Amino acid sequence: MDQPLPNLPELSLPRIVVIGAGFAGLKLARKLKNKNYQVILLDKNNYHQFQPLFYQVATAGLEPSAISFPLRKVFHNTPNVTFRMAEAQRIDQSQNRLYTDIGYIEYDYLILAMGADTNYFGMKNIMENSIPMKSVSEALFIRNKIISNYERAINIADIEKRKALMNVVIVGGGPTGVELAGAMAELRNEVFPKDYPQLNFHNMKVVLIEAGPSLLAGMSATSGLKAKEYLESLKVEIMLQTAVEDYDGLNVIIKR
Ligand SMILES: Cc1cc2nc3c(=O)[nH]c(=O)nc-3n(C[C@H](O)[C@H](O)[C@H](O)COP(=O)(O)OP(=O)(O)OC[C@H]3O[C@@H](n4cnc5c(N)ncnc54)[C@H](O)[C@@H]3O)c2cc1C
């Protein structure tokens, strides 16, 4: 929008605009409380999301409110720090202006702390057909998708078609994939058979696919091995050195 953001406090201090109230932006804004700067913290949501526990929301272990915190509450009584819900759209460096969906804002210093997005490595079908997990709403989408698939599966007589609604394939054997695979297997082993006694959960596979030779590649070899052993004890099928090439919404295609 080509209008200035209204109702910002007029302070004669150098202005720092921080885009993104994730771990980085929020920490910085908190550090700058009561310092000689005016800080405007922007985020497209008015809450902070604790990403490490998304997998718990996806598997119904936690409610979204347990891992989302209102940003305005963090900045009570902080006259030099203002939060505004806005989505950054473009920067005009020649005028020190940041354009957002609700207007532009002028800055002396601009900090980009917008985090990262899911990397699909250029695979368009996977982008269209798979479900990422980079926000509370995506984690909730996974939860709802799983539950609605089982509600549908109960009404399907053909076993192969039923299995297709029950299997879960997780791609990426880093910490998030490992946590999610473990939580899904626990649900399958302990919870779902009670909720859906008409479904046979021996038909449900939890598969974890990793392109590299071990799980938790960024951690020690022992951690990777322990995670593998533990997941296998939960009956997670682990496919190492296996690269996913495509996914049409029904079949995961492995690179040969
Ligand atoms: C599922 C999952 C599990 C994880 N588990 C762990 C873990 O166990 N341990 C660990 O150390 N790390 C973990 N991480 C990584 C960790 O969460 C990130 O490294 C960290 O969040 C990065 O912080 P950040 O502030 O750079 O970005 P983020 O926390 O991603 O914050 C970016 C913020 O910018 C906002 N934003 C984005 N674009 C715009 C825009 N255009 N305009 C306005 N606002 C915008 C977003 O809404 C968001 O609030 C996990 C990540 C995920 C996804």
CSV table of C-alpha atoms and ligand atoms in Angstrom, one decimal, residues 19-26 42-45 47-55 71 86-89 113-116 133-135 175-176 179, ligand 1:
chain,number,residue,atom,x,y,z
A,19,ILE,CA,10.4,-7.9,10.1
A,20,GLY,CA,9.5,-11.2,11.7
A,21,ALA,CA,8.8,-12.0,15.4
A,22,GLY,CA,10.3,-15.5,15.4
A,23,PHE,CA,13.1,-16.5,17.7
A,24,ALA,CA,15.5,-13.9,16.1
A,25,GLY,CA,13.3,-10.9,15.7
A,26,LEU,CA,11.5,-11.3,19.0
A,42,LEU,CA,6.3,-6.4,12.4
A,43,ASP,CA,4.9,-9.9,11.8
A,44,LYS,CA,2.3,-11.2,9.5
A,45,ASN,CA,0.7,-12.9,12.6
A,47,TYR,CA,1.4,-14.3,17.7
A,48,HIS,CA,4.8,-16.0,18.1
A,49,GLN,CA,4.9,-19.6,17.1
A,50,PHE,CA,7.2,-22.1,18.9
A,51,GLN,CA,8.2,-24.2,15.9
A,52,PRO,CA,9.9,-27.1,17.8
A,53,LEU,CA,6.6,-28.3,19.0
A,54,PHE,CA,4.6,-28.2,15.8
A,55,TYR,CA,4.8,-32.0,15.6
A,71,LEU,CA,3.1,-10.8,20.8
A,86,ALA,CA,1.7,-6.5,8.8
A,87,GLU,CA,3.2,-8.5,6.0
A,88,ALA,CA,6.3,-7.1,4.5
A,89,GLN,CA,6.1,-6.9,0.7
A,113,ALA,CA,14.2,-11.9,10.4
A,114,MET,CA,11.6,-13.7,8.3
A,115,GLY,CA,13.0,-17.1,8.9
A,116,ALA,CA,13.0,-19.9,6.2
A,133,MET,CA,4.9,-28.1,8.6
A,134,LYS,CA,6.2,-24.5,9.0
A,135,SER,CA,3.3,-22.9,10.9
A,175,PRO,CA,15.0,-33.9,13.9
A,176,THR,CA,11.5,-32.9,12.7
A,179,GLU,CA,10.0,-36.6,16.0
B,1,LIG,C1,8.9,-28.2,12.7
B,1,LIG,C2,10.1,-27.5,13.2
B,1,LIG,C3,10.8,-28.0,14.3
B,1,LIG,C4,11.9,-27.4,14.7
B,1,LIG,N1,12.6,-27.9,15.9
B,1,LIG,C5,13.7,-27.2,16.3
B,1,LIG,C6,14.3,-27.7,17.5
B,1,LIG,O1,13.9,-28.6,18.2
B,1,LIG,N2,15.4,-27.0,18.0
B,1,LIG,C7,15.9,-25.9,17.3
B,1,LIG,O2,16.9,-25.3,17.7
B,1,LIG,N3,15.3,-25.5,16.2
B,1,LIG,C8,14.2,-26.1,15.7
B,1,LIG,N4,13.6,-25.6,14.5
B,1,LIG,C9,14.2,-24.5,13.8
B,1,LIG,C10,13.8,-23.2,14.5
B,1,LIG,O3,12.5,-23.1,14.7
B,1,LIG,C11,14.3,-22.1,13.5
B,1,LIG,O4,15.7,-22.2,13.4
B,1,LIG,C12,13.9,-20.7,14.1
B,1,LIG,O5,12.6,-20.6,14.3
B,1,LIG,C13,14.5,-19.6,13.2
B,1,LIG,O6,14.2,-18.4,13.8
B,1,LIG,P1,13.9,-17.1,12.9
B,1,LIG,O7,13.6,-16.0,13.9
B,1,LIG,O8,15.1,-16.9,12.0
B,1,LIG,O9,12.7,-17.4,12.0
B,1,LIG,P2,11.2,-17.9,12.4
B,1,LIG,O10,11.1,-18.4,13.8
B,1,LIG,O11,10.7,-18.7,11.3
B,1,LIG,O12,10.4,-16.5,12.4
B,1,LIG,C14,10.1,-15.8,11.2
B,1,LIG,C15,8.9,-14.9,11.5
B,1,LIG,O13,8.8,-14.0,10.4
B,1,LIG,C16,7.4,-13.9,10.0
B,1,LIG,N5,7.4,-13.5,8.6
B,1,LIG,C17,7.8,-14.2,7.6
B,1,LIG,N6,7.7,-13.5,6.4
B,1,LIG,C18,7.1,-12.3,6.8
B,1,LIG,C19,6.7,-11.2,6.1
B,1,LIG,N7,6.9,-11.1,4.7
B,1,LIG,N8,6.2,-10.1,6.7
B,1,LIG,C20,6.1,-10.2,8.1
B,1,LIG,N9,6.4,-11.3,8.8
B,1,LIG,C21,6.9,-12.3,8.2
B,1,LIG,C22,6.8,-15.2,10.4
B,1,LIG,O14,5.4,-15.1,10.6
B,1,LIG,C23,7.6,-15.6,11.6
B,1,LIG,O15,6.9,-15.2,12.8
B,1,LIG,C24,12.4,-26.2,14.1
B,1,LIG,C25,11.8,-25.7,12.9
B,1,LIG,C26,10.6,-26.4,12.5
B,1,LIG,C27,9.9,-25.8,11.3
